Coordinates of C-alpha atoms in Angstrom, one line a residue:
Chain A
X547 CA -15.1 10.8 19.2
X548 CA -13.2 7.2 18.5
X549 CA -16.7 5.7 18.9
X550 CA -18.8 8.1 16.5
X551 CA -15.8 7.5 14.2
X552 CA -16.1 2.9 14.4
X553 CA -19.9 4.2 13.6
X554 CA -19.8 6.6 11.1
X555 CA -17.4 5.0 8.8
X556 CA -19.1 2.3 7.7
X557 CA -22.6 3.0 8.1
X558 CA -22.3 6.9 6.6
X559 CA -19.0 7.3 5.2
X560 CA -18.7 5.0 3.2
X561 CA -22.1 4.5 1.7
X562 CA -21.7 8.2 1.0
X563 CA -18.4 8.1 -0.9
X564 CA -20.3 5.0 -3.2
X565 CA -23.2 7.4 -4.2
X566 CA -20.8 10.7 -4.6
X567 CA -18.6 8.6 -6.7
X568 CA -21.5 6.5 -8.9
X569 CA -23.1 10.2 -9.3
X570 CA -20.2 12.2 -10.3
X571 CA -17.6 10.5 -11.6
X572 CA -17.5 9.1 -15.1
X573 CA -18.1 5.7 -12.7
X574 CA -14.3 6.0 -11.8
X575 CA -14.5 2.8 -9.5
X576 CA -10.9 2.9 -9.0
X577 CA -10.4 5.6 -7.5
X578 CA -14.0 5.0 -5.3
X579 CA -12.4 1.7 -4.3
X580 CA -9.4 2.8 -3.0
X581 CA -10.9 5.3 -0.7
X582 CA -13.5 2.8 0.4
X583 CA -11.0 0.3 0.9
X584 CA -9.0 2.6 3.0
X585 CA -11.9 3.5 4.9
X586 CA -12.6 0.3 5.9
X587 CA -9.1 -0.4 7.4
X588 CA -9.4 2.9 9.9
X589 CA -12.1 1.6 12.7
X590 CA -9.5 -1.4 13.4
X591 CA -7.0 1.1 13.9
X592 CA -9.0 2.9 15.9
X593 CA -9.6 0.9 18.1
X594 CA -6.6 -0.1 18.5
X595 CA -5.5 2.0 21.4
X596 CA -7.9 0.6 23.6
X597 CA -7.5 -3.3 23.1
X598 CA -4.1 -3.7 22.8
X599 CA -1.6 -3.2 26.0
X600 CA 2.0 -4.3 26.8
X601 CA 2.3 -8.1 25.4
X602 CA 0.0 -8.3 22.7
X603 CA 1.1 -4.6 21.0
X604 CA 4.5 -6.7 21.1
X605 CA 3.3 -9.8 20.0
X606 CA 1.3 -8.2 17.0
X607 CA 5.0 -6.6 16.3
X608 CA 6.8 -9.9 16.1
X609 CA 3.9 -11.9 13.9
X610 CA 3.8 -8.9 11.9
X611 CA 7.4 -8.3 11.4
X612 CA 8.0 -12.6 10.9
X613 CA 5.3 -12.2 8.0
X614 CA 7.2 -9.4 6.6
X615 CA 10.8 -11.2 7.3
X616 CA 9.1 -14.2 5.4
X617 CA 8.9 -12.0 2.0
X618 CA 12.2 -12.0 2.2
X619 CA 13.4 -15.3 3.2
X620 CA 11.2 -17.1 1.5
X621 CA 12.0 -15.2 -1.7
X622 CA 14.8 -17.5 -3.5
X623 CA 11.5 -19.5 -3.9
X624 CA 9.5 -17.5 -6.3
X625 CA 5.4 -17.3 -5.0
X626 CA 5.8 -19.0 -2.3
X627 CA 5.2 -16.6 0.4
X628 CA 3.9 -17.2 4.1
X629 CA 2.1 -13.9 4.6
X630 CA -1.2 -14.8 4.2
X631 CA -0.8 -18.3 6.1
X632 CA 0.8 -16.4 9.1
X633 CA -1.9 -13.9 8.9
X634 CA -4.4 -16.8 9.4
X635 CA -2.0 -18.6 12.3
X636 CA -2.2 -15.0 14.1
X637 CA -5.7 -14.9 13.8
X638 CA -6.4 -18.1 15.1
X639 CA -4.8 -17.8 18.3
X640 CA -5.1 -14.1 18.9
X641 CA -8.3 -13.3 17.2
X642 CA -10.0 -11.6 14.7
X643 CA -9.1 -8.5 15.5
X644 CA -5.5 -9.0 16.2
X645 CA -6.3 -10.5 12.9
X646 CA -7.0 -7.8 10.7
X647 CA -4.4 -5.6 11.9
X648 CA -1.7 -8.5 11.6
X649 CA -2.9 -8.4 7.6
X650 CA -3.0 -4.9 7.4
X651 CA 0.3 -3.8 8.8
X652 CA 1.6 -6.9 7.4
X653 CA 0.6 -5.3 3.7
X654 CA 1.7 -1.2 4.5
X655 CA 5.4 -2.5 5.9
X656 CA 6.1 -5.1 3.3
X657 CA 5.3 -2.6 0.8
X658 CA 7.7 -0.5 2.7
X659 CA 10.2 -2.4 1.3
X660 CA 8.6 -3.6 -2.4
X661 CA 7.2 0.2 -2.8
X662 CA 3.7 1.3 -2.3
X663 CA 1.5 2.3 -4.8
X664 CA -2.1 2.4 -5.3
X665 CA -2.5 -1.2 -4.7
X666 CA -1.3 -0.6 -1.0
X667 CA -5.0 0.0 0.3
X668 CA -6.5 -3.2 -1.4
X669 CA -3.6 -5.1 0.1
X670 CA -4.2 -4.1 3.6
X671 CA -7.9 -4.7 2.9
X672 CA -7.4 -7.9 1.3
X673 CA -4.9 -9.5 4.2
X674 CA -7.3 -7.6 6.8
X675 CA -10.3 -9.4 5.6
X676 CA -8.8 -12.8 5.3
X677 CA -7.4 -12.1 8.8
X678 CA -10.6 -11.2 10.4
X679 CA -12.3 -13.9 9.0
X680 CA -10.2 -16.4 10.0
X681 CA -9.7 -15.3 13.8
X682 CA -14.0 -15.7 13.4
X683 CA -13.5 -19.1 12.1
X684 CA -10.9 -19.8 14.7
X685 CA -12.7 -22.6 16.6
X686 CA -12.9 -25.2 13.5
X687 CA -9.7 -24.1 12.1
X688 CA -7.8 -25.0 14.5
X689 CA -9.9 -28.5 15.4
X690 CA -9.8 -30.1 11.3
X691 CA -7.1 -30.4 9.0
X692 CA -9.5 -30.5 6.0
X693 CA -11.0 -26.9 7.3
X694 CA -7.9 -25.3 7.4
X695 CA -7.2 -26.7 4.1
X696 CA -10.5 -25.4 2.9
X697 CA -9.6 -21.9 4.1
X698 CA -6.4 -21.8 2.3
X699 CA -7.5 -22.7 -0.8
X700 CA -10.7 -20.3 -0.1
X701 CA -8.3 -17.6 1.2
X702 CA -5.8 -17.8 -2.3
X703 CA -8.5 -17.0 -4.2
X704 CA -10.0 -14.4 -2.0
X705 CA -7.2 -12.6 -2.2
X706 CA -6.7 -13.0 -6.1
X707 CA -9.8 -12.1 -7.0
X708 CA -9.7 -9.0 -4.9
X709 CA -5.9 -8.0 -6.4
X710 CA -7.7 -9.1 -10.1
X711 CA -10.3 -6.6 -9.4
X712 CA -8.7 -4.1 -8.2
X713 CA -6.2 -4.5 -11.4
X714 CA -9.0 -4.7 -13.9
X715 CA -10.6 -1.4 -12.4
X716 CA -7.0 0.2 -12.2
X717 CA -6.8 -0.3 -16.0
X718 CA -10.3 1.0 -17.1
X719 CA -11.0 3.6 -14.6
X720 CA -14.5 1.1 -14.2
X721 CA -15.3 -2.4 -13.8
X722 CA -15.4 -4.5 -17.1
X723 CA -16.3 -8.3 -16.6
X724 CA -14.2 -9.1 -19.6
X725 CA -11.2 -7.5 -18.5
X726 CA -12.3 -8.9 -15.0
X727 CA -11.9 -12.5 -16.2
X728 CA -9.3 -11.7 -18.3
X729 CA -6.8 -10.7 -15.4
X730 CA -8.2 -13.7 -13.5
X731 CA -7.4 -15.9 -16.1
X732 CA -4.2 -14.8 -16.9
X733 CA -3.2 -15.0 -13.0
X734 CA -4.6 -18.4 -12.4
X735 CA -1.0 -19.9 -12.7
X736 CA 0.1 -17.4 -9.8
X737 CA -3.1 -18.1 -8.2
X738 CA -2.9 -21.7 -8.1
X739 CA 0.6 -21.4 -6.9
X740 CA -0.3 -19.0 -4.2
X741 CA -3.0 -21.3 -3.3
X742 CA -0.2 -24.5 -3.3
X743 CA 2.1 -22.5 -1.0
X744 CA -1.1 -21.4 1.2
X745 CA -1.7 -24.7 1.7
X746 CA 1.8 -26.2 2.5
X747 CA 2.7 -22.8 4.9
X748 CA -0.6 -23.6 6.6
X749 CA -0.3 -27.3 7.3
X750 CA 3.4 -27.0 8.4
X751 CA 3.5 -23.9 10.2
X752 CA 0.3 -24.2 12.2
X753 CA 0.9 -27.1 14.3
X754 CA 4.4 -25.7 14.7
X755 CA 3.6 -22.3 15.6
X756 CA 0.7 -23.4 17.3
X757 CA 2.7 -25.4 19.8
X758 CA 5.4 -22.6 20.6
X759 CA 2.3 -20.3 21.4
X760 CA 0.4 -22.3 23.8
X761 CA 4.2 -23.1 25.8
X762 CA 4.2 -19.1 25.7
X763 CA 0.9 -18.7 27.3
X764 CA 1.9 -21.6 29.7
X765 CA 5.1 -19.8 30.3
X766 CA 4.3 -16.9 30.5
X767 CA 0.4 -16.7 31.7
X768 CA -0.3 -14.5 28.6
Chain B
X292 CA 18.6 22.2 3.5
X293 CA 15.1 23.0 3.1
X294 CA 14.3 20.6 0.9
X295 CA 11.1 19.4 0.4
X296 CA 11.6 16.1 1.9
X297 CA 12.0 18.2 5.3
X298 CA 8.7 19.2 5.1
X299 CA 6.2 17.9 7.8
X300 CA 5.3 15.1 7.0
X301 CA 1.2 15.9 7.0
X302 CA 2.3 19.0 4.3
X303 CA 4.1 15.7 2.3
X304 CA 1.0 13.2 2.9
X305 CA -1.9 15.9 2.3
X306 CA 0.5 16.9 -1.3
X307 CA 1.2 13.6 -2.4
X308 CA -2.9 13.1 -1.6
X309 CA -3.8 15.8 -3.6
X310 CA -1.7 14.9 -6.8
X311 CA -2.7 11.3 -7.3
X312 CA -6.1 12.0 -6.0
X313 CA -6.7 14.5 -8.7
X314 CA -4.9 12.3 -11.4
X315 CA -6.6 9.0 -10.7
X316 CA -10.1 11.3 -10.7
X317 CA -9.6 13.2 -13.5
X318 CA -9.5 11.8 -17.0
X319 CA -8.6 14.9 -18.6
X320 CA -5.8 14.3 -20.6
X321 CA -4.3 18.0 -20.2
X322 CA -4.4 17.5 -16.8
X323 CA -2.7 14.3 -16.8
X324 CA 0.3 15.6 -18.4
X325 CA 0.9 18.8 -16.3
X326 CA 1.2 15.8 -13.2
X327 CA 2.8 13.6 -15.5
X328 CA 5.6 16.1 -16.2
X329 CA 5.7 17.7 -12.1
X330 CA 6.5 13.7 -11.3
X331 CA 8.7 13.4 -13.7
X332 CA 10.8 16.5 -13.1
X333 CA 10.5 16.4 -9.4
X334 CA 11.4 11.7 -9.9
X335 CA 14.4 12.9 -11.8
X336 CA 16.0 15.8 -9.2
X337 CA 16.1 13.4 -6.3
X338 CA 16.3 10.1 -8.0
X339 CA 18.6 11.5 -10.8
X340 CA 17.8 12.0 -14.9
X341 CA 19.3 8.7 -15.4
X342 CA 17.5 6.0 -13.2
X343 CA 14.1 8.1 -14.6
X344 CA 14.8 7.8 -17.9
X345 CA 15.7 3.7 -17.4
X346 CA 12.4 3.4 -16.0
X347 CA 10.6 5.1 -19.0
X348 CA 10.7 1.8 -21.0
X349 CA 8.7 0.2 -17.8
X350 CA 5.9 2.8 -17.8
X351 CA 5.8 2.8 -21.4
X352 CA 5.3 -0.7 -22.0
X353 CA 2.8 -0.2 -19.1
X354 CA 0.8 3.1 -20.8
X355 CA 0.7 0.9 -24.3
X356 CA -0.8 -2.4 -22.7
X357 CA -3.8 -0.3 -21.4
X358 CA -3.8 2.4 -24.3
X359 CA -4.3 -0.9 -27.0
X360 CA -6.0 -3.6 -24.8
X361 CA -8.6 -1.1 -24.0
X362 CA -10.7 -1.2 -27.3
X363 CA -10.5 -5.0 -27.3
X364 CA -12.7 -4.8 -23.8
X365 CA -14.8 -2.0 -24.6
X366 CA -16.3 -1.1 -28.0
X367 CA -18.4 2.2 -26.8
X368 CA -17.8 4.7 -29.2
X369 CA -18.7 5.7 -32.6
X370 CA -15.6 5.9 -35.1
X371 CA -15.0 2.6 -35.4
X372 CA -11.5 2.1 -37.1
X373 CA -11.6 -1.7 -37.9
X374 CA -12.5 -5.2 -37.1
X375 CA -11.6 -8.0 -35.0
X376 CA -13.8 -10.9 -34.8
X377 CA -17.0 -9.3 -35.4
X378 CA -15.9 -6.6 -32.3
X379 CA -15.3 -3.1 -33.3
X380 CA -12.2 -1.8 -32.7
X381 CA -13.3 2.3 -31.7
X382 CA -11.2 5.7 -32.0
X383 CA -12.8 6.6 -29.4
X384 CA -11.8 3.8 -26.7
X385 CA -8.5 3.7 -28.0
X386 CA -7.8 7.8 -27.0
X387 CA -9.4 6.5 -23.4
X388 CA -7.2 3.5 -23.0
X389 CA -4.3 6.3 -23.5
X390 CA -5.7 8.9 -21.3
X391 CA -5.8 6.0 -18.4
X392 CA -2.8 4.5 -18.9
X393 CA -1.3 8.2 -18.7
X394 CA -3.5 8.7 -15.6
X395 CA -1.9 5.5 -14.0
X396 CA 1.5 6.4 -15.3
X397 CA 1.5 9.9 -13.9
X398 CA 0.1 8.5 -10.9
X399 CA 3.1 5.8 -10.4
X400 CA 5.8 8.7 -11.0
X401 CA 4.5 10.0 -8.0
X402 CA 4.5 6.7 -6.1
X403 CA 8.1 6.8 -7.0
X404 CA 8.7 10.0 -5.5
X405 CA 6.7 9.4 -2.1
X406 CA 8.5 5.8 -1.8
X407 CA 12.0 8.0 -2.2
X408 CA 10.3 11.0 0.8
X409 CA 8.5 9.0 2.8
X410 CA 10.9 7.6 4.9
X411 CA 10.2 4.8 8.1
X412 CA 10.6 7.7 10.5
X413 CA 8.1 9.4 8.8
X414 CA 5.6 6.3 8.3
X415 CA 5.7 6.0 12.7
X416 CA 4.9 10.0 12.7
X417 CA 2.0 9.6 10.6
X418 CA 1.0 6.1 12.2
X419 CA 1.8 8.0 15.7
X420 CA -0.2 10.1 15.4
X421 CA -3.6 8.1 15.0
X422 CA -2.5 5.8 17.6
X423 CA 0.6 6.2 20.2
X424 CA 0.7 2.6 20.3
X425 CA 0.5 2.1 16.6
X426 CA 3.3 4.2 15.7
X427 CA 5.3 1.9 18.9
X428 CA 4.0 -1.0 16.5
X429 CA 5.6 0.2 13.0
X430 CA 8.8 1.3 14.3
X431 CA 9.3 -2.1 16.6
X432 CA 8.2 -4.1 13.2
X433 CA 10.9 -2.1 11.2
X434 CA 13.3 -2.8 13.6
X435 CA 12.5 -6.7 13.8
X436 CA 12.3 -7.1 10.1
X437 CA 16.2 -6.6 9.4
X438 CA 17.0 -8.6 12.8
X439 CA 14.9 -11.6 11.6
X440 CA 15.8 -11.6 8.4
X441 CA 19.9 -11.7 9.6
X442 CA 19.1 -14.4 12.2
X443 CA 17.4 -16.6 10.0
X444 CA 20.4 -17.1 7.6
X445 CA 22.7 -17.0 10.6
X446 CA 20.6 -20.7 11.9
X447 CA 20.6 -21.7 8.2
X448 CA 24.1 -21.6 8.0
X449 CA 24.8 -23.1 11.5
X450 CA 22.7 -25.8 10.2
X451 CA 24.2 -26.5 6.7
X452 CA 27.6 -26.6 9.3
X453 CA 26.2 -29.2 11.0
X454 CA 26.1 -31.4 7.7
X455 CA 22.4 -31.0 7.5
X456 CA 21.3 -32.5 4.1
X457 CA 18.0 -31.5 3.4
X458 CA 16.0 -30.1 0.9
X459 CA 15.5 -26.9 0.0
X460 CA 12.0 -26.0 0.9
X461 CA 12.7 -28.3 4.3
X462 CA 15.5 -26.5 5.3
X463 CA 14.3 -23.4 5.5
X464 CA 10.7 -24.1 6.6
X465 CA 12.7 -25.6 9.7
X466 CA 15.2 -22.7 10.0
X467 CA 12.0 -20.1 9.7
X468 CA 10.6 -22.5 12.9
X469 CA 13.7 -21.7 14.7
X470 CA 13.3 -18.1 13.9
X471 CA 10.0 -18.1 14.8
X472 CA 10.6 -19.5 18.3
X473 CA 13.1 -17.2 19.1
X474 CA 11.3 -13.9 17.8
X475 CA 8.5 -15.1 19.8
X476 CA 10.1 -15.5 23.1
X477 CA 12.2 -12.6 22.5
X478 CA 9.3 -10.3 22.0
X479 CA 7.7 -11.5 25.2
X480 CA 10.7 -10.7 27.2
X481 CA 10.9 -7.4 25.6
X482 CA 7.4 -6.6 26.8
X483 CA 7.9 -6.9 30.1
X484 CA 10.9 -5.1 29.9
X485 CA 9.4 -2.3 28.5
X486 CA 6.4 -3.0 31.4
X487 CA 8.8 -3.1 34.0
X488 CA 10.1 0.5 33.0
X489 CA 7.0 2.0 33.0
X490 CA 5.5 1.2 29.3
X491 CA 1.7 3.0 29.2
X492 CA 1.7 4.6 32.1
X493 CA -0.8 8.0 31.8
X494 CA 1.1 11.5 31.2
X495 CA 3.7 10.3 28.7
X496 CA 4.5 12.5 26.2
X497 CA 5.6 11.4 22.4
X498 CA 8.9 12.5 20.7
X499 CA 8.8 13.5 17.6
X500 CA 11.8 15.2 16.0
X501 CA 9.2 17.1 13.0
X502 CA 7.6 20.4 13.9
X503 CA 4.7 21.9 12.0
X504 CA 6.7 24.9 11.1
X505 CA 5.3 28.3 9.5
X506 CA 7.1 27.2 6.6
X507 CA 4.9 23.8 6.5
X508 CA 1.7 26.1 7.1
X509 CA 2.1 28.3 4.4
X510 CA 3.4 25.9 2.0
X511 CA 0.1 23.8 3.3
X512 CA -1.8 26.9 2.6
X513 CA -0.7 27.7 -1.0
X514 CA -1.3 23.9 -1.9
X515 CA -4.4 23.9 -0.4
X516 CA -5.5 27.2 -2.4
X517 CA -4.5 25.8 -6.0
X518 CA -5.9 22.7 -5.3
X519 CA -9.1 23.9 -4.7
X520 CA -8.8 26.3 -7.9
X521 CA -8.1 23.1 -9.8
X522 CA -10.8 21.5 -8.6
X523 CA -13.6 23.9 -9.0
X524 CA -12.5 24.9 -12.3
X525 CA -12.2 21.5 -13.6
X526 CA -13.9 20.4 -16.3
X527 CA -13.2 16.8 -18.1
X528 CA -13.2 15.4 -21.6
X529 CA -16.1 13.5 -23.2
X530 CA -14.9 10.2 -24.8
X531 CA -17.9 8.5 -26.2
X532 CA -20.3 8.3 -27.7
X533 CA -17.9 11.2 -29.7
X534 CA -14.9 12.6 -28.6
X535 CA -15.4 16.2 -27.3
X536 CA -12.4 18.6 -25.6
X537 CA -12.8 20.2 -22.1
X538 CA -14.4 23.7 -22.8
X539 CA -12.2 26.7 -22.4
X540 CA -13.0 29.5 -20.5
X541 CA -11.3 32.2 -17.8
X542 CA -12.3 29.4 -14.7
X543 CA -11.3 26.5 -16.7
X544 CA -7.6 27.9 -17.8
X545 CA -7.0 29.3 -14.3
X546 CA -8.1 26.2 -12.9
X547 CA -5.5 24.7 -15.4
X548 CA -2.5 27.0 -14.6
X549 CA -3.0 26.2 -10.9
X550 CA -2.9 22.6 -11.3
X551 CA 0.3 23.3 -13.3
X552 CA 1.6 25.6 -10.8
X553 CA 0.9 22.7 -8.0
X554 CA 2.3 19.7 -9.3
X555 CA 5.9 22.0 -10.4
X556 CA 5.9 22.7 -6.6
X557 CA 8.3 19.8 -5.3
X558 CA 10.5 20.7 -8.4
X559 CA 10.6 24.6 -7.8
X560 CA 11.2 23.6 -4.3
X561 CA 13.7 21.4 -5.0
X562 CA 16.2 23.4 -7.5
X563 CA 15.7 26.5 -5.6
X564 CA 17.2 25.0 -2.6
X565 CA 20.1 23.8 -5.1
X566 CA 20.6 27.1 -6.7
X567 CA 21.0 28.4 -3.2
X568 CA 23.6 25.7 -2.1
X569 CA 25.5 26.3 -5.0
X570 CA 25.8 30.0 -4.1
X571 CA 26.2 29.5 -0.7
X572 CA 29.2 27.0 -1.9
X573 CA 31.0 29.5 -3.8
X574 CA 31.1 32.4 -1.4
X575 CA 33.4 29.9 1.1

């Protein structure tokens, strides 16, 4: 059933939503979007059952929650937040699809505490993807400086541009290129500083965080 | 009580699905308001009238920015009403900027509510129930949260005792380190505690204190019904090239009333129950 389901979804489902929503609705993107976007999010969680035992359910707990935790600590610093750069950490050493669902739960729980709204799914989606990509991309992150650099700044505006589209189809129901690169240019400030603290987060707290993980595994025999 | 809020929580998810489903899809503007006032209403019983009617100035502000930007980035439609840089400014997209931002308001009021009814336990039910392990996930995150959060200032403060004099950003990138290291070695201990005691073995059951009461089937059941009505008797606005009302007939006003009827639901609900607690008050 789980495995029809990781099938289905994104080769049927989802295409099919697309084509339902381009033929009925008045091209209501949005709403379109937010399904797809939730769609996308359930094989990972799916699967989850069957990949993760014992220490690494805990371990995705405690990345997860210290993302979460860094919202708040972090916040007497305004934008500078270490969610997406401890999304990529997590995903580096754990995988991509330890990955995913460190971005994803990291999005649902924060907004636990900010409040969800519609933006929830593209959140989850958003830190999910950035997650996944990065736990592909493991190998050469975690060998150069300049790649992981690279990935930050890539991964700041990944995650804009998604959060810019999704507001510029939130306010027209459909996707306008000139509201598009309106919201992006009126977020670039935010952008550029999300990128800034991306980078500093990344290059501080990977080498750091690095270290205390391999003395786990040595410790431990994780 | 039997408040809404004690519903099960799949009855609260599948309503709360239903309304902003239907109000993010539907750009009927008669519609829009029925949800827009069941939010309200419903917002304003648990939250009380006065925190809803601060947070009016918010989501108006909100509905005007969409209801005016909108003709500046389309110019569909064919009553144009003036000018701007060689760009028509339409009737037409203006009433549709207004009809989205009221779809986006109405939808937010009940984001509102659901942040107020959806509570953590709740969230691990829901999460629980697609995956044992995942609901074990959320409700061990929501847990470390608050406990990271509390040691993190208690290090920062041990460390600004010590006569630390660093910067700002320094000081607490080092304390989140500390944090960090601790969590991290906590957690693994914790695992094997919870291995130790017997953590995935086969034939273990899952506690949940909600039950899927008949009260939470027929409630289900009625919202299920009007919903449907709603949805098959839908029919939506034109906007351009002209604008042109829904048509009216028997299926489009039933499908109307019901939609009425469902989004009033958590506020019928919610002053019944208070009616009856008053009474039940004054007979002691």
């Amino acid at each position: 059933m789980k495995k029809l389901l990781k099938i289905l979804i994104p080769c049927l489902l989802i295409p099919v939503v697309i084509i339902i929503g381009v033929i009925t609705g008045d091209k209501n993107y949005a709403a379109v979007s937010v399904i797809v976007a939730v769609l996308a999010c359930v094989p990972f969680f799916l699967s989850f059952e069957s990949t993760f035992t014992g220490r690494k359910i805990v371990i995705l707990a405690v990345m997860t929650a210290l993302s979460v935790a860094g919202r708040f600590i972090f916040a007497p610093i305004p934008f500078f937040k270490p969610v997406t750069a401890m999304v990529i950490i997590a995903a580096m050493y754990f995988g991509a699809e330890f990955g995913f669902l460190t971005g994803a739960l990291s999005a649902v729980l924060s907004n636990f505490y900010f409040g969800q709204g519609p933006w929830t799914p593209f959140q989850m989606f958003a830190w999910g993807f950035i997650g996944f990509i990065s736990g592909v991309l493991a190998d050469p992150l975690r060998r150069s400086k300049i790649a992981l650099v690279l990935y930050a700044i890539g991964s700041g505006f990944v995650y804009s541009l998604i959060m810019d589209t999704w507001t510029s189809m939130w306010a027209d129901g459909s996707f306008v290129l000139s509201r598009f690169l309106a919201a992006t240019y009126v977020s670039l400030p935010v952008t550029a500083v999300y990128i800034a603290s991306n980078i500093i987060f990344l290059l501080v707290l990977t080498p750091l965080i690095g270290a205390k993980i391999e003395r786990l595994i040595t410790k431990y025999g994780l | 009580m039997n408040t809404f809020r004690n519903l099960h929580p799949l009855t609260l998810l599948c309503y709360f699905a239903f309304m902003i489903v239907f109000s993010v899809f539907n750009f009927n503007p008669i519609y829009l308001a029925l949800s827009l006032f069941g939010a309200v209403m419903y917002a304003a019983v648990i939250q009380g009238a006065g925190v809803v009617l601060r947070s009016f100035v918010g989501y108006f502000a909100m509905f005007l920015l969409i209801a005016v930007t909108n003709p500046l980035f389309s110019h569909n439609g064919a009553t144009a009403l003036f000018f701007i840089n060689d760009n028509r400014v339409t009737l037409e997209a203006l009433v549709y900027g207004a009809v989205l931002g009221l779809a986006i308001v109405a939808a937010l009021y009940w984001f509102r509510s659901f942040n107020e009814v959806f509570d953590s336990e709740k969230y691990r039910f829901i999460f629980g129930r697609i995956s044992p392990g995942l609901g074990l996930v959320f409700s061990m995150i929501l847990r470390f949260v608050p406990e990271l959060v509390r040691s993190f200032r208690d290090i920062k403060s041990a460390q600004r005792a010590f006569g630390s004099n660093q910067g700002r950003v320094k000081r607490y990138l080092g304390s989140f380190s500390a944090v960090i290291t601790q969590s991290l070695e906590n957690g693994v201990i914790t695992s094997d505690s919870m291995n130790a005691r017997g953590f995935g073995l086969k034939h273990r059951g899952l506690y949940s204190r909600f039950r899927f009461t008949l009260y939470d089937g027929v409630y289900l059941g009625v919202a299920a019904v009007l919903f449907s009505i709603a949805c098959i008797g839908a029919r939506g606005f034109e906007y351009y090239p002209y604008i042109k009302p829904m048509e009216f007939s028997a299926m489009s006003i039933l499908s109307v009333c019901a939609f009425g009827a469902l989004s009033l639901i958590p506020f019928i609900f919610e002053v019944k129950e208070g009616i009856k607690w008053r009474i039940s008050v004054s007979r002691i």
